[in-house]
C-alpha positions as MATLAB code, in Angstrom:
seq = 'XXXXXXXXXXXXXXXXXXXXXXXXXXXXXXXXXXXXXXXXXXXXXXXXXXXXXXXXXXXXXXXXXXXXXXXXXXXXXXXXXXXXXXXXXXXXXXXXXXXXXXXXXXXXXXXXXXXXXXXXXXXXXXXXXXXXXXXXXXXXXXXXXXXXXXXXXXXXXXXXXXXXXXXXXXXXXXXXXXXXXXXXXXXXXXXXXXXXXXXXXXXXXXXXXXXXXXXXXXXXXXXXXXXXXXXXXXXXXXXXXXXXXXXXXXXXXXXXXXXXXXXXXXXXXXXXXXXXXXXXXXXXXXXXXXXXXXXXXXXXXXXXXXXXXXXXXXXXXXXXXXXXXXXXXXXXXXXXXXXXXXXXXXXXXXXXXXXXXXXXXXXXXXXXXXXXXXXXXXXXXXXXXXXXXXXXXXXXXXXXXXXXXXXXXXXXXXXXXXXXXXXXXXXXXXXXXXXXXXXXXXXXXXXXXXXXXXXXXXXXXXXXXXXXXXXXXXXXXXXXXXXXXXXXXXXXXXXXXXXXXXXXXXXXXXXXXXXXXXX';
ca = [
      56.190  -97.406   -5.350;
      54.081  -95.594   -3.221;
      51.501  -95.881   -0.264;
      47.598  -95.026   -1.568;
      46.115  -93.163    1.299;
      42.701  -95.263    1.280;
      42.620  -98.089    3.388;
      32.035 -109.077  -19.770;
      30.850 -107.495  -21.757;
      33.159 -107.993  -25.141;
      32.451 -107.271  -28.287;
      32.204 -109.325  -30.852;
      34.632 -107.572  -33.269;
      37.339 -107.051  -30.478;
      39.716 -109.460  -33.031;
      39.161 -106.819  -35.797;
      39.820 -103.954  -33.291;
      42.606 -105.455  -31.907;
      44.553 -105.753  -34.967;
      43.356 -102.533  -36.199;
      44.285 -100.810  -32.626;
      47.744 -102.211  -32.951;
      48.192 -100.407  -36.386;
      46.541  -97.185  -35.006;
      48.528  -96.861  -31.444;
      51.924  -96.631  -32.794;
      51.518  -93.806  -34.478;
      49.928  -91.519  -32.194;
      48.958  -88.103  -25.304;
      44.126  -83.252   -1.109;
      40.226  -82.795   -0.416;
      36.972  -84.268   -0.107;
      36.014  -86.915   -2.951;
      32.564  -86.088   -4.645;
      30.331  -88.933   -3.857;
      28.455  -90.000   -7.516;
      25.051  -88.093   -7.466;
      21.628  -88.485   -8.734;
      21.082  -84.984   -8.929;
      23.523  -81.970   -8.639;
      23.564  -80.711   -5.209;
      25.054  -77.708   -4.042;
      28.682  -78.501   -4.346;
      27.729  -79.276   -8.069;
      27.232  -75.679   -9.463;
      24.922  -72.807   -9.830;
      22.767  -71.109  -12.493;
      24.518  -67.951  -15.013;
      22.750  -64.862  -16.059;
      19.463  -64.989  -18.612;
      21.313  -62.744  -20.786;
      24.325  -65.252  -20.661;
      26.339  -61.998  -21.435;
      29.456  -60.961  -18.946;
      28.918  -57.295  -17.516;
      31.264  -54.620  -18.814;
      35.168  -55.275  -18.763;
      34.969  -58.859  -18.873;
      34.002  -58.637  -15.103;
      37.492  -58.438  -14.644;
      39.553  -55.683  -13.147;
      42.145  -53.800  -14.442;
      45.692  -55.474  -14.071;
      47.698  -52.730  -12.999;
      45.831  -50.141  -14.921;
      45.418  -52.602  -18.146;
      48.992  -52.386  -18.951;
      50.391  -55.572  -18.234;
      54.676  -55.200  -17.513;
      56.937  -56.208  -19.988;
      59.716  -58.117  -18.145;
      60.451  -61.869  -19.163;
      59.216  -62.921  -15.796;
      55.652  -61.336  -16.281;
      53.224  -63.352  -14.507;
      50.431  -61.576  -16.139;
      48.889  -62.128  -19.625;
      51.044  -61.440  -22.715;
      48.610  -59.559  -24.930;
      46.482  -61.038  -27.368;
      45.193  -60.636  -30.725;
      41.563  -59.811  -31.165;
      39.359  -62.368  -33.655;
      39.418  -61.209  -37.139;
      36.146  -59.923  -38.509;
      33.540  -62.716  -38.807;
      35.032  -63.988  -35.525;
      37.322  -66.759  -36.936;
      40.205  -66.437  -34.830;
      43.476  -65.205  -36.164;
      46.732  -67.902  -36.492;
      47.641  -69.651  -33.151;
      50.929  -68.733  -32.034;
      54.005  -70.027  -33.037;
      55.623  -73.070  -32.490;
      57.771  -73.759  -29.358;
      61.110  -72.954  -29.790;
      64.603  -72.873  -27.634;
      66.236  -70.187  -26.372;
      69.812  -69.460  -28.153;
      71.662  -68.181  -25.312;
      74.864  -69.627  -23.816;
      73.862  -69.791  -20.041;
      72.950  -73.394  -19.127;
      72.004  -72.760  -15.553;
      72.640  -75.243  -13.095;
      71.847  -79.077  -12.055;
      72.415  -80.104   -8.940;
      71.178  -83.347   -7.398;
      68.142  -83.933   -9.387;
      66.948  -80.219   -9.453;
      68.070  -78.228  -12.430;
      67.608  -74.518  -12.610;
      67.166  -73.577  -16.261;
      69.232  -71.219  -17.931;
      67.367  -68.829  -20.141;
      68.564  -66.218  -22.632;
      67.209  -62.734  -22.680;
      63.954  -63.181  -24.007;
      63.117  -65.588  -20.914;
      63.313  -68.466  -23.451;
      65.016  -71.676  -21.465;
      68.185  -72.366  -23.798;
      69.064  -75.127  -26.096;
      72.155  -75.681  -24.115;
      70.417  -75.260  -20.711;
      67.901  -78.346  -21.669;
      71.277  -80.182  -22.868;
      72.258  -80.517  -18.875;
      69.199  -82.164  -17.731;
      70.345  -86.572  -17.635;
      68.125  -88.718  -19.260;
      66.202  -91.889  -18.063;
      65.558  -89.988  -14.475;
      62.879  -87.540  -13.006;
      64.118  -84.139  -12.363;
      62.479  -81.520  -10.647;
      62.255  -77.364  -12.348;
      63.695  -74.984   -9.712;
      61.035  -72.136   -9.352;
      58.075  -73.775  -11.083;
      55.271  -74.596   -8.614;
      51.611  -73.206   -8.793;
      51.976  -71.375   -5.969;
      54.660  -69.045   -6.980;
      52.212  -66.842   -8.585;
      49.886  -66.369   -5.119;
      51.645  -62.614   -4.730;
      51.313  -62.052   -8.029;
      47.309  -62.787   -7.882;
      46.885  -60.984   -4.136;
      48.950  -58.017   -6.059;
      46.972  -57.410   -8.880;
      43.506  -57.775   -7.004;
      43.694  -55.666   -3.693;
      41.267  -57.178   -1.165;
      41.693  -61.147   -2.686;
      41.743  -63.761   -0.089;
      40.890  -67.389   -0.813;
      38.427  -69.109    0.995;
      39.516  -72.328    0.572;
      41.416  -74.743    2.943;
      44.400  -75.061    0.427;
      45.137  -71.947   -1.324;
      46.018  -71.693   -5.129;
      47.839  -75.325   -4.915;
      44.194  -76.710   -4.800;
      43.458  -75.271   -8.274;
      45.374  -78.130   -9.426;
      45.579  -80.248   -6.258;
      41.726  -81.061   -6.113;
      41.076  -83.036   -8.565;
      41.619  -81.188  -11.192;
      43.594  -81.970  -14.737;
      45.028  -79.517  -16.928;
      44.537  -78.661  -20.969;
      47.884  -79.242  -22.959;
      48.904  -77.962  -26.115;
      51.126  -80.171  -27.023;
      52.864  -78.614  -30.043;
      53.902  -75.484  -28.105;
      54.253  -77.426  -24.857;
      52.088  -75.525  -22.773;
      48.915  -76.118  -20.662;
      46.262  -74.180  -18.609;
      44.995  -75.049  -14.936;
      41.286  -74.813  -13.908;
      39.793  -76.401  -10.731;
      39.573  -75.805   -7.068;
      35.862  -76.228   -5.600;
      34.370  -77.380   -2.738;
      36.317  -76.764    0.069;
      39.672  -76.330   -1.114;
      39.782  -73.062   -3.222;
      37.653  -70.302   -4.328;
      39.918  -68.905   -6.510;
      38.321  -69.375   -9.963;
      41.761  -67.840  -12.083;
      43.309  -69.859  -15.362;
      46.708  -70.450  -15.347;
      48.871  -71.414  -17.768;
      52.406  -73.013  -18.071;
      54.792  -72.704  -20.604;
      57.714  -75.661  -20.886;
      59.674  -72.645  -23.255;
      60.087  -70.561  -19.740;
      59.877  -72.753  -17.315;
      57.034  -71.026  -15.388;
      53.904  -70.346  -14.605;
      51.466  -66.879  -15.397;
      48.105  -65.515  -15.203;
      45.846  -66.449  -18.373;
      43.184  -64.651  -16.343;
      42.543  -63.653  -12.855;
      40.268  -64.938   -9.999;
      37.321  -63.396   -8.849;
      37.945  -61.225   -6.490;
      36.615  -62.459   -2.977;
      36.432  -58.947   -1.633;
      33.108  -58.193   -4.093;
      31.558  -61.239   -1.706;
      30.728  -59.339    0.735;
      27.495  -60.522    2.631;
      27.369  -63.645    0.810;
      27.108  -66.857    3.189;
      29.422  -69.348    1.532;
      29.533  -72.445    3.429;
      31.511  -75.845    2.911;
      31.978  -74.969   -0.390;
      32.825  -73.138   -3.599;
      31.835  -74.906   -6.203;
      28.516  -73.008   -6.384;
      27.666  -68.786   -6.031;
      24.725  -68.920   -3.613;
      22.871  -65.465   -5.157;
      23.360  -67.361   -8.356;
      21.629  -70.628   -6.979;
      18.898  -68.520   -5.222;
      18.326  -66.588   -8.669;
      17.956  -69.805  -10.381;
      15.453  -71.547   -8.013;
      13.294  -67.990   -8.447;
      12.854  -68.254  -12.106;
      13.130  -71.815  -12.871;
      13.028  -71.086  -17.304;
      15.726  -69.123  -16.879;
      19.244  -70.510  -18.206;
      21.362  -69.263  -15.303;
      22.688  -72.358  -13.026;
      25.022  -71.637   -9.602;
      27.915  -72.660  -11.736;
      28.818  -69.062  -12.109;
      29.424  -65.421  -10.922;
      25.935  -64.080  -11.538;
      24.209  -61.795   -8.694;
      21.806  -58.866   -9.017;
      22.599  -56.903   -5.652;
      26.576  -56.887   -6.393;
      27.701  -55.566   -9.800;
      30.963  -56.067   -9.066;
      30.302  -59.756   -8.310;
      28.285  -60.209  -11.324;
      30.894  -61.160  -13.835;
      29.183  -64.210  -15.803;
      32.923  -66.447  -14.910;
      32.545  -69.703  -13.726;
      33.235  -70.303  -10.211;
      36.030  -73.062   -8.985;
      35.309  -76.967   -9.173;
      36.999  -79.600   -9.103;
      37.795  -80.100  -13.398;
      39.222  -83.941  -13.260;
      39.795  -84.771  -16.400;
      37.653  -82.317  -18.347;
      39.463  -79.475  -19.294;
      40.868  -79.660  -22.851;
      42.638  -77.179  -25.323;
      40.753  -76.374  -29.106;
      44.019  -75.290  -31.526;
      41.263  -74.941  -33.769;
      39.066  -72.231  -31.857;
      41.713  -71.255  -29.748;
      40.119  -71.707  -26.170;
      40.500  -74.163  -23.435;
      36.918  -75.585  -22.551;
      35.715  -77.664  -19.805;
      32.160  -79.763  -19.938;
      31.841  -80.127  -16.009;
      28.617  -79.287  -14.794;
      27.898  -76.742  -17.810;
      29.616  -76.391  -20.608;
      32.077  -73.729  -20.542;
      34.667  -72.045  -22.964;
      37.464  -69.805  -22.660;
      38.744  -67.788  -25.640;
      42.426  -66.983  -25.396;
      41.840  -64.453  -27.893;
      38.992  -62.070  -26.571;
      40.285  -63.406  -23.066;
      36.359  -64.141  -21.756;
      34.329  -66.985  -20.498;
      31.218  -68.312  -22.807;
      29.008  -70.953  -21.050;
      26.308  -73.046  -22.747;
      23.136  -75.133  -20.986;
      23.657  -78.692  -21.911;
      20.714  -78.976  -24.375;
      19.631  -75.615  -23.658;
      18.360  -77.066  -20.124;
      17.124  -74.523  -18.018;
      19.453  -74.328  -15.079;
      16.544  -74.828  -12.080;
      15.856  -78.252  -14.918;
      19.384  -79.664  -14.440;
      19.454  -83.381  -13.012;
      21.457  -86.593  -14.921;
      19.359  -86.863  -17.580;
      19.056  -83.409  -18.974;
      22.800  -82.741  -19.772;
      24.266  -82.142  -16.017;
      27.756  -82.912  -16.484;
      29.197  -84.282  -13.148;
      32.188  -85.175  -11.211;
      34.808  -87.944  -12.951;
      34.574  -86.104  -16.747;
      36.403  -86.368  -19.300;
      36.449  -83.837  -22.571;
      37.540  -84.097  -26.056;
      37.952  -82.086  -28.845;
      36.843  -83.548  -32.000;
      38.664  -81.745  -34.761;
      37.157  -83.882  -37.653;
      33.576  -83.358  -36.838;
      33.743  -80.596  -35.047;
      32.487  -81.364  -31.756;
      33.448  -81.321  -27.984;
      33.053  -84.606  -26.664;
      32.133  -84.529  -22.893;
      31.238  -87.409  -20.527;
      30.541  -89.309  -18.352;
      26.909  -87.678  -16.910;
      25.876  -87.817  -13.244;
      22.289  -89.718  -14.042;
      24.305  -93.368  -12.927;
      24.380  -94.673  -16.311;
      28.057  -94.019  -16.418;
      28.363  -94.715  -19.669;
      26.161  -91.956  -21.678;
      28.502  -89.329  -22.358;
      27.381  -86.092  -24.404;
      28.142  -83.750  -27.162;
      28.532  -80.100  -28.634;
      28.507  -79.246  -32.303;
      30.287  -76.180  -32.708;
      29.065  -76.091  -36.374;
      25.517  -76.413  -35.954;
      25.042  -75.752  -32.131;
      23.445  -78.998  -31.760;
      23.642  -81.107  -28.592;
      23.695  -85.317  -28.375;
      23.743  -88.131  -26.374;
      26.573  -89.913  -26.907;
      27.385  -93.640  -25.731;
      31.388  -93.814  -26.082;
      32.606  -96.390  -22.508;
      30.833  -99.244  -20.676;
      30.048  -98.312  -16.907;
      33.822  -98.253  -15.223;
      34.065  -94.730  -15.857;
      34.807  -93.342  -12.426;
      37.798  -96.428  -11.989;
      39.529  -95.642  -15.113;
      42.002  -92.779  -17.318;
      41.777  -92.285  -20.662;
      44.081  -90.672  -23.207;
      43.264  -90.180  -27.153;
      45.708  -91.853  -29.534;
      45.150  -90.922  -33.356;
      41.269  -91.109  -33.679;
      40.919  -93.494  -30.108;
      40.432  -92.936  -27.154;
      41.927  -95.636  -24.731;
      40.997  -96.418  -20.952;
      42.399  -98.452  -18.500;
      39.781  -99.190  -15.973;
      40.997 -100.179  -12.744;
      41.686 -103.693  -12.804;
      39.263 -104.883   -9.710;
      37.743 -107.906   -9.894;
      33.296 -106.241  -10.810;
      32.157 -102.797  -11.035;
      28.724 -103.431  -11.077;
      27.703 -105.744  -14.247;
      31.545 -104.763  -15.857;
      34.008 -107.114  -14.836;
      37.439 -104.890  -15.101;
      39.810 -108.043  -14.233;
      41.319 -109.430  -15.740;
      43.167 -106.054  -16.538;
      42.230 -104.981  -20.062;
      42.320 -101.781  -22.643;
      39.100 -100.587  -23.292;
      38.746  -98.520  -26.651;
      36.279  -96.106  -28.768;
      37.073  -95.225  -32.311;
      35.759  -91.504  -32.933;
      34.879  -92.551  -36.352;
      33.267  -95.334  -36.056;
      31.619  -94.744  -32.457;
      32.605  -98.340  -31.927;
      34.215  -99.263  -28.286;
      36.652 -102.325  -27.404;
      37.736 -104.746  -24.885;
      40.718 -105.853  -25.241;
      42.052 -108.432  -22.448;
      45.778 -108.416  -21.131;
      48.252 -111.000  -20.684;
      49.369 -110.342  -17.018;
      50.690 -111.369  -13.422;
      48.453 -109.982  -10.813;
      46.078 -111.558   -8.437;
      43.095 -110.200   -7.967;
      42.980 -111.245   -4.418;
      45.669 -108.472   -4.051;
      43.829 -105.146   -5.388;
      42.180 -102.272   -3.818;
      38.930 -103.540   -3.809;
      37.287  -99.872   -2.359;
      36.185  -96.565   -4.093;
      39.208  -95.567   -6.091;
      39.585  -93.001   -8.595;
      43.541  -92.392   -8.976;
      44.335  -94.499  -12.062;
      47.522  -93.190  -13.799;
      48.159  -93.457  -17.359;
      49.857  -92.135  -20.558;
      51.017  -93.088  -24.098;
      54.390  -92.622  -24.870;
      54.380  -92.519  -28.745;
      58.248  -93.541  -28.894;
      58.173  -96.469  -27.055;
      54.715  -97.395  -28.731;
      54.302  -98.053  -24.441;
      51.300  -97.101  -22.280;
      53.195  -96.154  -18.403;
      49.837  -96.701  -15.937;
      50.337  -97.213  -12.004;
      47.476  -97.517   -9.421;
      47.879  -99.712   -5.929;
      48.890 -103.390   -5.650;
      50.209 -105.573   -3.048;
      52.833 -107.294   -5.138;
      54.841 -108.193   -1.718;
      51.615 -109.982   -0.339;
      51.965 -107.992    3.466;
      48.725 -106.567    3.142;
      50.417 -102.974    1.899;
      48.346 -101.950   -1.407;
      51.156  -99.844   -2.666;
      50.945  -97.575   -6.078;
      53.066  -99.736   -8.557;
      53.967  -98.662  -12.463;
      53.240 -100.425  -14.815;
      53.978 -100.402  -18.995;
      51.626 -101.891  -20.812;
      52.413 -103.024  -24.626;
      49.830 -102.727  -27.128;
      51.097 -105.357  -29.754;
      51.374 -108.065  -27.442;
      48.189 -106.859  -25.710;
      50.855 -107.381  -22.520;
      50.911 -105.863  -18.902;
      54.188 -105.753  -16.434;
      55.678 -103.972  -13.619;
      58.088 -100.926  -14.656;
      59.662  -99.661  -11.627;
      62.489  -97.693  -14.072;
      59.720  -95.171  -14.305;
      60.141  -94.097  -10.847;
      63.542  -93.438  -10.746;
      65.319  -89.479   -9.763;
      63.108  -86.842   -7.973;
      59.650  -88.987   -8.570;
      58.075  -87.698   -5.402;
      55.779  -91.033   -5.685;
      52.260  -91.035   -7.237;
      49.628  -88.289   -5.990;
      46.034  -89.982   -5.820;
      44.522  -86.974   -7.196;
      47.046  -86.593  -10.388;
      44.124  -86.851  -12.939;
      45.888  -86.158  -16.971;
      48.826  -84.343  -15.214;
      51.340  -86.817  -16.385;
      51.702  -86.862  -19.821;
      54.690  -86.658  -23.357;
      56.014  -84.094  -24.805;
      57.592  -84.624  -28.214;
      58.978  -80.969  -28.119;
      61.744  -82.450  -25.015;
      61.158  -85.852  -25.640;
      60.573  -86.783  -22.085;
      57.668  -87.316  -19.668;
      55.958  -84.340  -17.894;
      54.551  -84.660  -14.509;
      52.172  -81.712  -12.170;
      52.437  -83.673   -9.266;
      51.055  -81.091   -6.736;
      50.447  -77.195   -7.065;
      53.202  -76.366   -3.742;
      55.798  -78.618   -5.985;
      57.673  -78.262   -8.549;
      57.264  -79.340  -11.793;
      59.257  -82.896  -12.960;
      60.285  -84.182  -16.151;
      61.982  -87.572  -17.336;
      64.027  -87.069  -20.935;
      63.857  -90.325  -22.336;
      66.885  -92.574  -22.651;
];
């Protein structure tokens, strides 16, 4: 367990859904909070270009003359194919796959140093050494290891932020995994933490960490006033105010008197739980404040107004997509799924259709958005709201699963046998619900603070909670090894990989990784 820092609706087919669910689950993943806001302020983004096209280059500059080096180690992009004609983008890439070599590295304690074979590619036998049914940290695999690599490659980069590149992912900010080839990509910073605006990825068949693309550089800022925070490009936010029916927003790198600034990329924010990866399309995309999409195959940034809004226009009810979001891809109909919206009806989420570029309203969770974590399972996506005794009209206690079929656009709430006392809960602002599905164990692991021993001390606790018997109880075996505790600010950075069978967990950006083979 671990110290936290801080001091009905039902439906009437929840029976049906709750047998239906039960079939359906077992088969299928610090800084400043951001008050909710009626409007975006500042902190919430900026306006992009009219054009909405990036200058020359990508806006990016050369890595090292455009060659990127060829070592295993490379912390810079590994190529990329170009879209085929008709821009459908080619095959993704392979599969993940062990390395074959003999070297098995070492374990000792509960950190394990891979051993890789000459490719880079951790080995079979290396994985072998790592004990099951306990966390263990990845020598050599925190955020931060690539800082020189970034200052290196972009002479005159400094971040303004209080934390560095560990606030990419420490400020509450998520990650995009692709599960199949166990990999993921890290977006975020903002506000005061970090300006550095980079995507990084990881890759479980190295063990490490590289450049998907790099930052911004902060020395092509020069004369801008940037004050408390980063999360908006003021000659961005000025152009916007000037010509209100224009579709730029502060949300990016746009700025007429500095070229060299003016590279259409969105600047750093905080990314919660919105940042997801399209197999499909082959880009990670994120739906906070604007909508924006990365292409891992032309390596650029595409941004889209939220029903073609007019960025001066944004407020709650025109598409703004605020602080707490989620995103899914929607692989059936084609469609990002993005929510919730900042216009305090928390639960009107919105969507993209990549087919027919149209834009909806969506209405997917009752209002406990900000006090809850979602995950999709199959064709649902389940929340656990924190389990407090009101959130406004919503009631989240006792604790309970609250569902949305993507097919049907129907939601859930289904109740929980449990053993808590509501007298004993966080009752303040809280946003650090943790919570996976582990597809073995047909088991949900969640953990947010409770003061099980009565002395007053709301401590995080870890739960499992059992979707057949619709069941909650304490499971302190989860915390077992080099668990480090829960981090408030963790957001989808705990998740399952079926390619190691174990538990994955990003606990902070100056740490390394952990993982937890299961028994």
């Amino acid at each position: 367990m671990t110290a936290v820092s801080l001091g009905r609706r039902s439906s009437s087919w929840v029976l049906i859904l709750a047998l239906s669910i039960s079939g359906v689950l077992p088969g299928c993943g610090s800084s400043e909070k951001d008050p909710p806001e009626e409007t975006p302020s500042p902190d919430a983004g900026s306006p992009s270009p009219d054009a909405g096209s990036p200058p020359p280059d990508g806006g990016h500059p050369p890595l090292d003359g455009g060659t990127p080096p060829t070592d295993g180690g490379n912390p810079l992009p590994d190529g990329g194919t170009p879209p085929t004609d008709g821009g459908i983008p080619p095959p993704p890439p392979p599969a993940f796959t062990w390395g074959n070599g003999t070297e098995t590295g070492t374990l000792v304690g509960n950190v394990w140093t891979p051993g890789r074979d000459a490719e880079g590619l951790v080995n079979a036998a290396s994985w072998e050494l790592v004990p099951k049914g306990r966390w263990i940290e990845v020598a050599g695999t925190p955020l931060t290891s690539l800082d020189a690599a970034v200052k290196a490659a972009l002479p005159g980069f400094r971040d303004l932020g209080s934390g560095g590149i560990a606030a990419v992912i420490n400020a509450y900010s998520g990650v995009a995994v692709d599960a199949p080839r166990a990999r993921w990509w890290a977006f975020g910073g903002g506000h005061a933490d970090s300006s550095n605006n980079g995507l990084y990825r990881f890759d479980m068949a190295k063990m490490r960490w590289s450049i998907e693309q790099l930052p911004d550089n902060s020395a092509n800022w020069t004369g801008v006033t940037y004050g408390i925070t980063y999360s908006f490009y003021p000659p961005a936010d000025a152009y916007a105010k000037a010509h209100p029916d224009s579709d730029v927003f502060n949300d990016e790198f746009f700025d007429p008197d500095r070229p060299a600034a003016s590279t259409g990329n969105p600047v750093a924010r905080h990314t919660y739980n919105g940042l997801v990866y399209n197999p499909d399309l082959q880009e990670v995309a994120f739906g906070v404040r604007r909508m924006w999409r990365y292409s891992l195959t032309t390596r650029t940034w595409k941004r889209h107004n939220p029903f073609n809004t007019p960025g001066a226009s944004y407020n709650g009810a025109t598409g703004y997509g605020g602080s707490q979001g989620w995103t899914f891809w929607d692989e059936v109909k084609h469609r990002y799924l993005f929510g919730p919206t900042e216009n305090y009806n928390y639960s009107r989420w919105w969507s993209f259709d990549t087919d027919d570029q149209s834009w909806n309203w969506e209405t997917i969770t009752p209002p406990a958005w900000h006090f809850a974590q979602m995950v999709r399972v199959g064709r649902t996506l389940v929340s656990f709201p924190y389990p407090e005794a009101e959130h406004g009209s919503f009631p989240t206690f006792p604790p309970r699963l609250i569902t949305y079929d993507m097919d049907t656009a129907k939601w859930g709430d289904l109740k929980l046998k449990h053993d808590l006392e509501v007298s004993r809960i966080y009752t303040d602002y809280f946003e650090g619900m943790i919570f996976t599905y582990v597809p073995p164990l047909n088991r949900y692991i969640a953990a947010f603070p409770y003061d099980r021993d009565g002395d007053g001390r709301r401590e995080y606790r870890t739960f499992e909670v059992d979707p057949v018997k619709l069941e909650l109880r304490e499971a302190p075996q989860w915390e077992a090894g080099a668990f480090g505790g829960w981090h408030e600010l963790v957001k989808n950075r705990f998740f399952y990989l079926a390619t190691h069978d174990a538990l994955v967990y990003v606990r902070k950006g100056e740490e390394n990784l952990r993982v937890f083979r299961l028994p």
